[in-house]
CSV table of C-alpha atoms in Angstrom, one decimal:
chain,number,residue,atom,x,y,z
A,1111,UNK,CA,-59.6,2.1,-1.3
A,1112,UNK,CA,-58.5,5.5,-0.2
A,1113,UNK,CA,-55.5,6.6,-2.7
A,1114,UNK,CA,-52.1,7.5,-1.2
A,1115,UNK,CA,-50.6,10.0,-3.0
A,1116,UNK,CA,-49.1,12.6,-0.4
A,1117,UNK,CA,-46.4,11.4,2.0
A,1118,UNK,CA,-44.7,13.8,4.5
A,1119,UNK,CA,-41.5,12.4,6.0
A,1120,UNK,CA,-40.1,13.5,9.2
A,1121,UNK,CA,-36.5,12.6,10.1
A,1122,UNK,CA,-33.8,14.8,11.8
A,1123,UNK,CA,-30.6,13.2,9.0
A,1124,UNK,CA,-30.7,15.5,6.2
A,1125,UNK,CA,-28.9,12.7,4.5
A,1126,UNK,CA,-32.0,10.3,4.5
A,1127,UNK,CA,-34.7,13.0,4.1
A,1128,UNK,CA,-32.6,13.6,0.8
A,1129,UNK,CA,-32.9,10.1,-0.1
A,1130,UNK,CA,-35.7,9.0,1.0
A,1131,UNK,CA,-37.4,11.6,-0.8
A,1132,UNK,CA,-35.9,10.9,-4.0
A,1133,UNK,CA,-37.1,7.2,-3.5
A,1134,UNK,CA,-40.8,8.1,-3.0
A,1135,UNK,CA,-40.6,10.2,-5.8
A,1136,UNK,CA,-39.7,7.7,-8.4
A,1137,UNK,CA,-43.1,6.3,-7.1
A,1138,UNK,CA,-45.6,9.4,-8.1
A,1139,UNK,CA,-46.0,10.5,-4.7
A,1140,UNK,CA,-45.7,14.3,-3.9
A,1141,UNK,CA,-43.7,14.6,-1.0
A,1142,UNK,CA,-42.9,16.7,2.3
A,1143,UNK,CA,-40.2,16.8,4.6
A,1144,UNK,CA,-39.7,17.6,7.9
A,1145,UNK,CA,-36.6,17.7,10.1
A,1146,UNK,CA,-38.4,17.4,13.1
A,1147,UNK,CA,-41.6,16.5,14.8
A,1148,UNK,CA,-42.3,20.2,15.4
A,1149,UNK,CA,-41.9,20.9,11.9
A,1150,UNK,CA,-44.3,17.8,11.0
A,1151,UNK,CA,-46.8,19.6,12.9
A,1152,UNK,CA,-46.4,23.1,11.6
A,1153,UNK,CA,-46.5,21.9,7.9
A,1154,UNK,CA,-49.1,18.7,8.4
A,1155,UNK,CA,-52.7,21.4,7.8
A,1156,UNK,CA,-51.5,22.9,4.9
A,1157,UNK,CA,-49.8,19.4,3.0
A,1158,UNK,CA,-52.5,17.6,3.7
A,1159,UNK,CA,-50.6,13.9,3.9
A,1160,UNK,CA,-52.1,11.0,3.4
A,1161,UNK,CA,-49.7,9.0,5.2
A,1162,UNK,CA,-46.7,10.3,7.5
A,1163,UNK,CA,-43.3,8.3,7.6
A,1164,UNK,CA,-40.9,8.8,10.6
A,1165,UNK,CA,-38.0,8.4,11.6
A,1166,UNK,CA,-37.5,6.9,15.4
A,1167,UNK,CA,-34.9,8.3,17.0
A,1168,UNK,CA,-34.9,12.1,16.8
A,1169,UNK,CA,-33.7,14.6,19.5
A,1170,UNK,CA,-36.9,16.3,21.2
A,1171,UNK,CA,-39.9,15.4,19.7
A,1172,UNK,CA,-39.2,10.6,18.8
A,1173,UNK,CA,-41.1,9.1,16.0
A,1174,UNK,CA,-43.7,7.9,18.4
A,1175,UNK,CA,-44.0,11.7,20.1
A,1176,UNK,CA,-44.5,13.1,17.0
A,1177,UNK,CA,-47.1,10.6,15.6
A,1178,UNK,CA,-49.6,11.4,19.0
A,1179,UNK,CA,-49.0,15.1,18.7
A,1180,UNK,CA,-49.7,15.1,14.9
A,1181,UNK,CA,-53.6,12.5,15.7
A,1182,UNK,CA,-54.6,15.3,18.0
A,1183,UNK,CA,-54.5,17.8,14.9
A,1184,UNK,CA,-58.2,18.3,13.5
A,1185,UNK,CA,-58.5,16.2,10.8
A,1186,UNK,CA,-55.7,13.7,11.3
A,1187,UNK,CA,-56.6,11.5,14.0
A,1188,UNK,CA,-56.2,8.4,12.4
A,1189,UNK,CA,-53.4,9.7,9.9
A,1190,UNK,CA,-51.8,6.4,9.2
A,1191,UNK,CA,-47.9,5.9,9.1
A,1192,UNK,CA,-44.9,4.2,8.5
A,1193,UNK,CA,-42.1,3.8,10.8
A,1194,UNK,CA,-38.5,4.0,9.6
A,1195,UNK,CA,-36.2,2.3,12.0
A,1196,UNK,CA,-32.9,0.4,12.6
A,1197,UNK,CA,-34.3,-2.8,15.2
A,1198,UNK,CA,-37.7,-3.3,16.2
A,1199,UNK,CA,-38.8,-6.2,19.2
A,1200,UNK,CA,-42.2,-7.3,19.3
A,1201,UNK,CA,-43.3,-5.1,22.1
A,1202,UNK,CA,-42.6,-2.2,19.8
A,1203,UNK,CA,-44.4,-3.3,16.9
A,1204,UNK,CA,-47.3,-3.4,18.7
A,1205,UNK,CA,-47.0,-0.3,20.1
A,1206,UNK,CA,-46.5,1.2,17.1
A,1207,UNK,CA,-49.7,-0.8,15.8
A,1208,UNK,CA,-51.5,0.6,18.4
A,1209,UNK,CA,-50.8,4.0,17.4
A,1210,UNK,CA,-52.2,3.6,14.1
A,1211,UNK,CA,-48.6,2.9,12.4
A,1212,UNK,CA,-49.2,0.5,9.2
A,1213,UNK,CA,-45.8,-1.1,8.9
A,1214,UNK,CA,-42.1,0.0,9.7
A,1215,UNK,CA,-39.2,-0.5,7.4
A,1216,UNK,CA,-36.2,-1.1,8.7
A,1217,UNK,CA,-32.8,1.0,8.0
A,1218,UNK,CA,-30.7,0.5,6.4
A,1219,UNK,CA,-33.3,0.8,3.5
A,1220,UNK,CA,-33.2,0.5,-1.0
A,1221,UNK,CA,-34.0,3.8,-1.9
A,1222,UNK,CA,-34.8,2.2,-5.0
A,1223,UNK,CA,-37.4,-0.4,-3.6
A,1224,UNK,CA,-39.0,2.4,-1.1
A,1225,UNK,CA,-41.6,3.2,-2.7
A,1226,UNK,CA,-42.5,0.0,-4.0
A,1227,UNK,CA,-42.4,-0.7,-0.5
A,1228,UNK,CA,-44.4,1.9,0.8
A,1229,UNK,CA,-47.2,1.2,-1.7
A,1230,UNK,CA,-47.2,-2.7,-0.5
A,1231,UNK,CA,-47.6,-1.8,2.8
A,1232,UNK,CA,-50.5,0.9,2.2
A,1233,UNK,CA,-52.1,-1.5,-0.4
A,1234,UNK,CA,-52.1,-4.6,2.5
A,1235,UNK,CA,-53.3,-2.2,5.1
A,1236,UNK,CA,-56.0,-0.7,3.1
A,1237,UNK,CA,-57.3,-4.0,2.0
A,1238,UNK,CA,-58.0,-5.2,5.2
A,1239,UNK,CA,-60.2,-2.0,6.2
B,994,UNK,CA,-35.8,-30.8,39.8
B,995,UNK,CA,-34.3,-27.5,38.0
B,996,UNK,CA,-32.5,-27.8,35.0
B,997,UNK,CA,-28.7,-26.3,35.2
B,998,UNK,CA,-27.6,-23.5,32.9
B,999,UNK,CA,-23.7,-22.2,33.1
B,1000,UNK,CA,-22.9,-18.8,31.9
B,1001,UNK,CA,-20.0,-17.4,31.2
B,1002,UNK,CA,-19.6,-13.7,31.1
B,1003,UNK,CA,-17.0,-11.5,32.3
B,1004,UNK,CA,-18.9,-8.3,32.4
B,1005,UNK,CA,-19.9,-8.3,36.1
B,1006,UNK,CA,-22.8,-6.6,36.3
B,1007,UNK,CA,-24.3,-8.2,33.2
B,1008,UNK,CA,-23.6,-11.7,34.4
B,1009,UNK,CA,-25.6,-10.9,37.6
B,1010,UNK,CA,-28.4,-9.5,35.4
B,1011,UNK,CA,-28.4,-12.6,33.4
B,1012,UNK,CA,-28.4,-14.9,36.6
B,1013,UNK,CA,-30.9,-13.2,38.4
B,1014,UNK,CA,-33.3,-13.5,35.4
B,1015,UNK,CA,-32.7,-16.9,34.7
B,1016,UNK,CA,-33.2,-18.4,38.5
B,1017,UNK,CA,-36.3,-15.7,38.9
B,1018,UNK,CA,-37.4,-18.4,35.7
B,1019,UNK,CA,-36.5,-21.4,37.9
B,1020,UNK,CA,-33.4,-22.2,36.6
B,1021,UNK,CA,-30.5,-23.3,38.5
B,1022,UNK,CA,-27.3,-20.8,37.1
B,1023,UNK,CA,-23.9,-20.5,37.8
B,1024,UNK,CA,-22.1,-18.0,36.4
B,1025,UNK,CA,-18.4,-17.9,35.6
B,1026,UNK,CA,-17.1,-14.1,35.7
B,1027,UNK,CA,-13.4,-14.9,35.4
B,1028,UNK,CA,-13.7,-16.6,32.1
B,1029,UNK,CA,-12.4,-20.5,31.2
B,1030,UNK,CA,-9.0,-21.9,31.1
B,1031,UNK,CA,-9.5,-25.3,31.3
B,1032,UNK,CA,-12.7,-27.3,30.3
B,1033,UNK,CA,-12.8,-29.0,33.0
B,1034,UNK,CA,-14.2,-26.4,35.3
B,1035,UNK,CA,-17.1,-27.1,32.9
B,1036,UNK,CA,-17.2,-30.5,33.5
B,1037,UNK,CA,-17.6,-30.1,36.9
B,1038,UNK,CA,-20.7,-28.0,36.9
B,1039,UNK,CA,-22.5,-30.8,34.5
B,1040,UNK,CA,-24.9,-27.7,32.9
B,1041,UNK,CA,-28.0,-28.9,31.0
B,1042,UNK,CA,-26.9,-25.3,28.7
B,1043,UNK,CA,-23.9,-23.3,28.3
B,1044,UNK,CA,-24.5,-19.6,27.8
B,1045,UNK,CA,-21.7,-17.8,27.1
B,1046,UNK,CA,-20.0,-14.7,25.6
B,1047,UNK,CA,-17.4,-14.9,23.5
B,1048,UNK,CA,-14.7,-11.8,24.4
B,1049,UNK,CA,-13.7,-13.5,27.3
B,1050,UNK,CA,-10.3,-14.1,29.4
B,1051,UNK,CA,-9.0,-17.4,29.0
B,1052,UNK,CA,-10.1,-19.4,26.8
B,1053,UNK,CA,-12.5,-17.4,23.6
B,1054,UNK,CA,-15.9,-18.5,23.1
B,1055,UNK,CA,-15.7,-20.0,20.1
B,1056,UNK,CA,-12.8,-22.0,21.6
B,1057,UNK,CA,-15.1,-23.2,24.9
B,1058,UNK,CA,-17.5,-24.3,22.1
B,1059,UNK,CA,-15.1,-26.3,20.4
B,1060,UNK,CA,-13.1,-28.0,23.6
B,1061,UNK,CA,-17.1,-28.9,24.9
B,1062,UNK,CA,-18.3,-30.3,21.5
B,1063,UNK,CA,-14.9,-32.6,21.3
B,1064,UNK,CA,-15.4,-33.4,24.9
B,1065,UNK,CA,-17.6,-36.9,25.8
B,1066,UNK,CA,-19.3,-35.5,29.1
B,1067,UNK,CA,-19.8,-32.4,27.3
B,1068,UNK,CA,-20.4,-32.8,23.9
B,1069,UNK,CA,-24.4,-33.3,23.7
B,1070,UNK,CA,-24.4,-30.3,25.8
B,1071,UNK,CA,-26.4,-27.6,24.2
B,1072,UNK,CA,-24.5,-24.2,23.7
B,1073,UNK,CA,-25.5,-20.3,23.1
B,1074,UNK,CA,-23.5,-17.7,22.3
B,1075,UNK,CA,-24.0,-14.2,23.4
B,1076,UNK,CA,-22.0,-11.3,21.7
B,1077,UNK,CA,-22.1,-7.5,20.9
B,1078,UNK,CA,-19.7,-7.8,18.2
B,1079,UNK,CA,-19.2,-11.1,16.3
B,1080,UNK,CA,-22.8,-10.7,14.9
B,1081,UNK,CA,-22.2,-11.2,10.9
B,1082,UNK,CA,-22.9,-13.9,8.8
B,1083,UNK,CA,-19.6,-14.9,9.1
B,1084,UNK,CA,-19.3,-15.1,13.1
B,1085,UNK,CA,-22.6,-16.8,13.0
B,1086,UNK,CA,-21.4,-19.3,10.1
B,1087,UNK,CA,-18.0,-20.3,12.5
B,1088,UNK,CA,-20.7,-20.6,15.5
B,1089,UNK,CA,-22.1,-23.0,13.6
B,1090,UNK,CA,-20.0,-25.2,12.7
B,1091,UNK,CA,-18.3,-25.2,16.0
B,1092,UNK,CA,-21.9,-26.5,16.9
B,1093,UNK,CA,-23.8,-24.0,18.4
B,1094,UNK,CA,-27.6,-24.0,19.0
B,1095,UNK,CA,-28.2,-20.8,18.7
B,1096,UNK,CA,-26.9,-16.6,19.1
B,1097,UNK,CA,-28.2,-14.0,21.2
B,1098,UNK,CA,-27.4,-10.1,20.5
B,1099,UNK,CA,-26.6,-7.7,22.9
B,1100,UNK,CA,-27.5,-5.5,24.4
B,1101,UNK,CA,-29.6,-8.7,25.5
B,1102,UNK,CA,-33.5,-8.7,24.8
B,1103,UNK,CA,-33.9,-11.1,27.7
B,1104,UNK,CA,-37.5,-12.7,26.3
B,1105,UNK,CA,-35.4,-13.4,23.4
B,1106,UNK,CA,-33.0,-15.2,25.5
B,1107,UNK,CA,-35.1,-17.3,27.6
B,1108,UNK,CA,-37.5,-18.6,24.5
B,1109,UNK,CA,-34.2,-19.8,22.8
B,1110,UNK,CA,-32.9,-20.9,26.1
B,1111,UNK,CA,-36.2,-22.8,26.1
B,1112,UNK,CA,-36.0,-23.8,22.5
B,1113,UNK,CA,-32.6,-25.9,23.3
B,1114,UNK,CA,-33.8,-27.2,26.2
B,1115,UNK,CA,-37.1,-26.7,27.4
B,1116,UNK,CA,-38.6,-24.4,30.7
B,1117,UNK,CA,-36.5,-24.9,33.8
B,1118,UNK,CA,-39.1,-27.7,35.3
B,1119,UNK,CA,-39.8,-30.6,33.4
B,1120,UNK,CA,-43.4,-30.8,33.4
B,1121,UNK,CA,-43.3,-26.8,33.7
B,1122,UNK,CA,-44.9,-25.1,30.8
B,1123,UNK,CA,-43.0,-23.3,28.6
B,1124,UNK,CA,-42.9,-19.3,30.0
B,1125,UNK,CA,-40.9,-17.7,27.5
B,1126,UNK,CA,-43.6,-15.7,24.7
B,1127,UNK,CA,-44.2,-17.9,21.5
B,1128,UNK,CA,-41.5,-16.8,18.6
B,1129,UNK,CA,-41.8,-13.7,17.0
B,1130,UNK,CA,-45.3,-13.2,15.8
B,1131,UNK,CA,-46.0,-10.1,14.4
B,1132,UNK,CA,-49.9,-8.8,15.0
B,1133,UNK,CA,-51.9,-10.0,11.9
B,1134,UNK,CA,-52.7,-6.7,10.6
B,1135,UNK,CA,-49.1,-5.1,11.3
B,1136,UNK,CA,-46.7,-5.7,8.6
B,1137,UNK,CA,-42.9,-5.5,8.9
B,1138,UNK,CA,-40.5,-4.9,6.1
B,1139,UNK,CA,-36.8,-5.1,6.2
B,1140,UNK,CA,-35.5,-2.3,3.8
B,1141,UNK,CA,-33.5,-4.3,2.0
B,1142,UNK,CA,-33.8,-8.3,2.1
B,1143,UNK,CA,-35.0,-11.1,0.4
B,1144,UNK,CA,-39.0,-10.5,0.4
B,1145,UNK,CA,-38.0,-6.6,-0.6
B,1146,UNK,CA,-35.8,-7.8,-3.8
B,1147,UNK,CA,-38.8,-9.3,-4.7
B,1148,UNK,CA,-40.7,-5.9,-4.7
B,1149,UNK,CA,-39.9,-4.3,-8.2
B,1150,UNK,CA,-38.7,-0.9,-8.4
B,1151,UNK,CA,-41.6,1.4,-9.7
B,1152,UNK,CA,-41.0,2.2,-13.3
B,1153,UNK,CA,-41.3,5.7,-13.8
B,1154,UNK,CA,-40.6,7.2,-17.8
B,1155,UNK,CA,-37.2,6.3,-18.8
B,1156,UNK,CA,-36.6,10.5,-18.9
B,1157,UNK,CA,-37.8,10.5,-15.0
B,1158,UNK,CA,-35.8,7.8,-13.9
B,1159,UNK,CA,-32.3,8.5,-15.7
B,1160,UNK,CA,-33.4,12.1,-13.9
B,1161,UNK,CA,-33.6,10.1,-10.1
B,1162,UNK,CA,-30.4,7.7,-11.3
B,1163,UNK,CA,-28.5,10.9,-11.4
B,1164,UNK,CA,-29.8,12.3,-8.5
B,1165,UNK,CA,-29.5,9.5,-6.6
B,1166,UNK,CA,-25.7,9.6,-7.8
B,1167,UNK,CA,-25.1,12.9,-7.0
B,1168,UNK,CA,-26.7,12.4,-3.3
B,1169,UNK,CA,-24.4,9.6,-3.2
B,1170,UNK,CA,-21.1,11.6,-4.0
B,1171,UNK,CA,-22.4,14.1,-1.9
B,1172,UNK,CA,-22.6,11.8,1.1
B,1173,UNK,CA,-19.0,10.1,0.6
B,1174,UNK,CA,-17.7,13.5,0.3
B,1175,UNK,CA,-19.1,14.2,4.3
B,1176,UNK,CA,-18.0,11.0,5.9
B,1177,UNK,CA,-15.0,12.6,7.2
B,1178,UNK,CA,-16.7,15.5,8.7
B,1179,UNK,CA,-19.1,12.4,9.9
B,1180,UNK,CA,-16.4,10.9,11.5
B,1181,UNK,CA,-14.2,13.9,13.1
B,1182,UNK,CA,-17.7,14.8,15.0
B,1183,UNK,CA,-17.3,11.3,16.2
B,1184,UNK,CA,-13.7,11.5,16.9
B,1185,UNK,CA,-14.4,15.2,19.1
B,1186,UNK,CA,-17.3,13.8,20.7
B,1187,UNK,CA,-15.5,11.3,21.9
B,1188,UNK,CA,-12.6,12.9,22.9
B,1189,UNK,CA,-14.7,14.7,25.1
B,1190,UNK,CA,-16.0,12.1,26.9
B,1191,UNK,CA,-12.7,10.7,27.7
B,1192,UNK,CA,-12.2,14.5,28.8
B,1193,UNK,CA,-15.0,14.3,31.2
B,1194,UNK,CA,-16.5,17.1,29.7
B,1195,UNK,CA,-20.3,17.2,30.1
B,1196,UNK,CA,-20.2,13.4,29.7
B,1197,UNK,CA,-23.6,12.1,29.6
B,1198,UNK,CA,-24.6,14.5,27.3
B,1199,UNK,CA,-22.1,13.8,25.0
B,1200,UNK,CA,-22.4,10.1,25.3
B,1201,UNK,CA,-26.7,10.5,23.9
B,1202,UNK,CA,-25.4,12.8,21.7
B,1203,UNK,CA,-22.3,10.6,20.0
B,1204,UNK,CA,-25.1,7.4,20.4
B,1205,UNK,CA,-27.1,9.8,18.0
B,1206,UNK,CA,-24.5,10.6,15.7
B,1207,UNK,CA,-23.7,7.0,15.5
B,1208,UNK,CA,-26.6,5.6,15.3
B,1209,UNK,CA,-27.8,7.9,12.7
B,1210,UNK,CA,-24.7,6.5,10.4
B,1211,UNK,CA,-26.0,2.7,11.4
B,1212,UNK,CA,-29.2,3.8,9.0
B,1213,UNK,CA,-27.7,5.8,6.1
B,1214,UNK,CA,-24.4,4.3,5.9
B,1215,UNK,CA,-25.3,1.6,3.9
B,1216,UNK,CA,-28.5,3.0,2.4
B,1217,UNK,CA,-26.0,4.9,0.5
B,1218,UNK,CA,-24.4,2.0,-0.6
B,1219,UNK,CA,-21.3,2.0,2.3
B,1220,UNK,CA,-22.1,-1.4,4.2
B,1221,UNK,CA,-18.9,-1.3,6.0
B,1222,UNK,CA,-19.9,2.0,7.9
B,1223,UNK,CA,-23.3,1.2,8.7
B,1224,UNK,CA,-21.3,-2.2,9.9
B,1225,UNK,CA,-19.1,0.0,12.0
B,1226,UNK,CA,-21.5,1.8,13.3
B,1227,UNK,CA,-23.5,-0.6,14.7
B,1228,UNK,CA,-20.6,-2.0,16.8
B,1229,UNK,CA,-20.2,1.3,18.0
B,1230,UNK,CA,-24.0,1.6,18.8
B,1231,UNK,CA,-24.0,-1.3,20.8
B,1232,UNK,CA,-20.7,-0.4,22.7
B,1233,UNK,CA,-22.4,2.9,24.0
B,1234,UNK,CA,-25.8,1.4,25.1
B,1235,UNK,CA,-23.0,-1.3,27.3
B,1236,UNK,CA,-21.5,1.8,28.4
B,1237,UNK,CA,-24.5,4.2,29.3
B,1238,UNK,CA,-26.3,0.7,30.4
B,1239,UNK,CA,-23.0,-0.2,33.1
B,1240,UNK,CA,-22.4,3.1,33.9
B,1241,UNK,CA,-19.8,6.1,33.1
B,1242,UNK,CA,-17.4,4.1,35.5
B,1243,UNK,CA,-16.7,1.6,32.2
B,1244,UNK,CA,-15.5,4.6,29.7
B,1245,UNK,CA,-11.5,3.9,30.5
B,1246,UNK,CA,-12.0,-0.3,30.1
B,1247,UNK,CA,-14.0,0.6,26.8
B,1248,UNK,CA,-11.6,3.4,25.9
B,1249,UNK,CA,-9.0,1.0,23.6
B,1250,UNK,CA,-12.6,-0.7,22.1
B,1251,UNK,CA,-14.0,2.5,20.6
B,1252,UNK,CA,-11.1,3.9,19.6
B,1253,UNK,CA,-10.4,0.8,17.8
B,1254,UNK,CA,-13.9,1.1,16.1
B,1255,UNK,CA,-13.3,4.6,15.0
B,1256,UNK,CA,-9.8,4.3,13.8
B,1257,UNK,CA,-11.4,1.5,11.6
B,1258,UNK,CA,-14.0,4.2,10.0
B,1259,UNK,CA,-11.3,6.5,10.1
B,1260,UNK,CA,-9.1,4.0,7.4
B,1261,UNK,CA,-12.5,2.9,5.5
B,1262,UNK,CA,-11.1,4.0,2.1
B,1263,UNK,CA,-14.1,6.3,1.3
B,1264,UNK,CA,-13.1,8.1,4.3
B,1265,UNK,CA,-9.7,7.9,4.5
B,1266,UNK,CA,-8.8,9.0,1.0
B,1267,UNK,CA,-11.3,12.0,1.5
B,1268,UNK,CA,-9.7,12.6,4.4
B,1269,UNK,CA,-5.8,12.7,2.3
B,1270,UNK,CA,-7.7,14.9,0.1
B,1271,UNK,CA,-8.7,17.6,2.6
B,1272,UNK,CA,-5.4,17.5,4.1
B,1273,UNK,CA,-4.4,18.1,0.6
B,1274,UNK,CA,-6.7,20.9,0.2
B,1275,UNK,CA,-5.8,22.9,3.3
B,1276,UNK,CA,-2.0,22.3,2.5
B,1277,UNK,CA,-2.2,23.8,-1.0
């Protein structure tokens, strides 16, 4: 099973990427943030993620947006990810499932549960591949 | 022969949405735009389902469901509530115990509405098979988490060293402190963008850019541990998509709404005695 160990976050609230940060650390991983999708792809060669989280609803560049722009970087074509979001339908989920997303967690989120969360989800995921 | 559904929905354009989906699924609909003042307009239409919003003239919602569960034509008559803003678990706990089958949220995912539609009573036809998609499945190898619900609380917290995690606790306080202390800037933005709206300045750009704002406090709000404004936020949310969905036209009949909403952020104590203390500040 491939380890997860780096996590880049992309969301435009400096408030959450704060937070969210802080949760995933208290779970090992070493991560990145990012304030936008354009800044996800200027930073994603040199961190080397194993797994991208984003945010929906960003001004420019959505969640979505960034995710396609970020698989057509050498190398990251099927980077897997997490979606954070506030309501998701059915439709959604399996567009997002289709992009190569492995889960989305809703928001408002437990800081303090994330990263068990996020380790669930990649742990599911990666058992069925 | 079609089964009858009766809605009830003062919002014009939105009860002519919700009529034209239902009959397009072979229902038979009436819709009744000027509210409900006396139950027996109900009675008359002898509806197989009564779909209906609950900010209404006349008679409220949860008043219609009452008089139609006391009534004897009426009372076996399955109800369903839509509503943008009576969504907690208390609104949905009165709905029930008025009698209610079951709640839809707006803005309206209309799927949503037919399968429970079809749930209470079945596809338009008898005979018909059931169009509405099965209930919410999610793809077998897609998994969904809430942040923070029952199935999560079951998830245990990592457990870092003690040294690393009284480290987090404290930063997790201090981000905490550090967010209380910008709710009112939070909520001034709010207030300007608004204001300029009702100005007519630039208006649909300032009406994405206050849905951001708001919508952005609907998702940190209460992962910092303030419920309330997430709570808030949301209403506001869902006000905005009703008034970008209907149209700019709407702004001055939603005018008294969101500026109810925000004067309620505005007094949340967080915010409010922040507020004191930077009027405080700037008076020293």
């Amino acid at each position: 099973m491939s380890a997860l160990n780096k996590i880049m976050y992309v969301d435009d609230d400096p408030d959450m990427l704060h937070i969210v940060a802080l949760g995933l650390k208290m779970g090992h991983f070493t991560v990145e943030v990012c304030n936008s999708g354009h800044d996800a792809l200027q930073q994603v060669t040199s961190f080397q993620p194993d797994l991208v989280m984003l945010d929906m609803l960003m001004p420019g560049m959505t969640g979505t947006d960034t995710l396609r722009e970020l698989h057509k970087v050498p190398g990251f074509e099927a980077l897997p990810a997490i979606f954070l979001t506030a309501k998701v339908n059915k439709q959604q989920l399996e567009t997002y499932k289709n992009l190569g997303a492995i889960g989305v967690i809703n928001k408002p989120l437990n800081p303090l549960k994330l990263a068990g969360v996020v380790r669930e989800l990649w742990d599911k995921r990666m058992s069925r591949t | 022969m079609s089964k009858k559904i009766l809605v009830i929905e003062d919002e014009e354009n939105l009860g002519k949405l919700i009529v034209a989906f239902l009959e397009k699924n072979g229902f038979k609909v009436q819709c009744l735009s000027q509210g409900v003042e006396d139950i027996e307009v109900i009675r008359k239409e002898q509806p197989d389902l009564i779909l209906t919003d609950l900010l209404l003239p006349g008679l409220h919602g949860f008043d219609i469901c009452k008089n139609v569960k006391e009534d004897p034509e009426l009372g076996e008559t399955p109800l369903i509530i839509m509503t943008a803003v009576y969504k907690n678990a208390i609104h949905k706990l009165e709905a029930k115990r008025l009698g209610v089958k079951d709640f839809v949220e707006k803005p309206l995912d209309f799927d949503d509405l037919l399968r429970k539609i079809e749930g209470c009573i079945g596809p338009a036809e008898t005979g018909q098979k059931q169009s509405a998609p099965p209930p919410d499945t999610i793809p077998e190898d897609m998994v969904e988490i809430s942040g923070d619900d029952e199935e999560t609380r079951k998830i245990p917290i990592i457990k870092s060293n003690k040294a690393l995690n009284d480290s987090i606790q404290r930063e997790f306080n201090s981000l905490k402190e550090n967010y209380a202390d910008k709710l009112p800037e939070k909520v001034i933005a709010l207030e300007k963008t608004w204001e300029n709206i009702l100005n007519g300045t630039d208006v649909s750009q300032h009406l994405v850019l206050l849905r951001r704002k708001v919508h952005s406090l609907t998702g940190s709000g209460e992962t910092f541990g303030f419920k309330e404004i997430s709570d808030k936020a949301r209403e506001m949310e869902l006000l905005l998509d009703m008034i970008i969905a209907e149209g700019e036209h709407t702004i001055p009949n939603r005018k008294n709404q969101m500026n109810g909403l925000l004067d309620d952020l505005r007094h949340h104590p967080v915010v409010s005695t922040e507020l004191e203390m930077m009027r405080l500040g700037k008076t020293f």
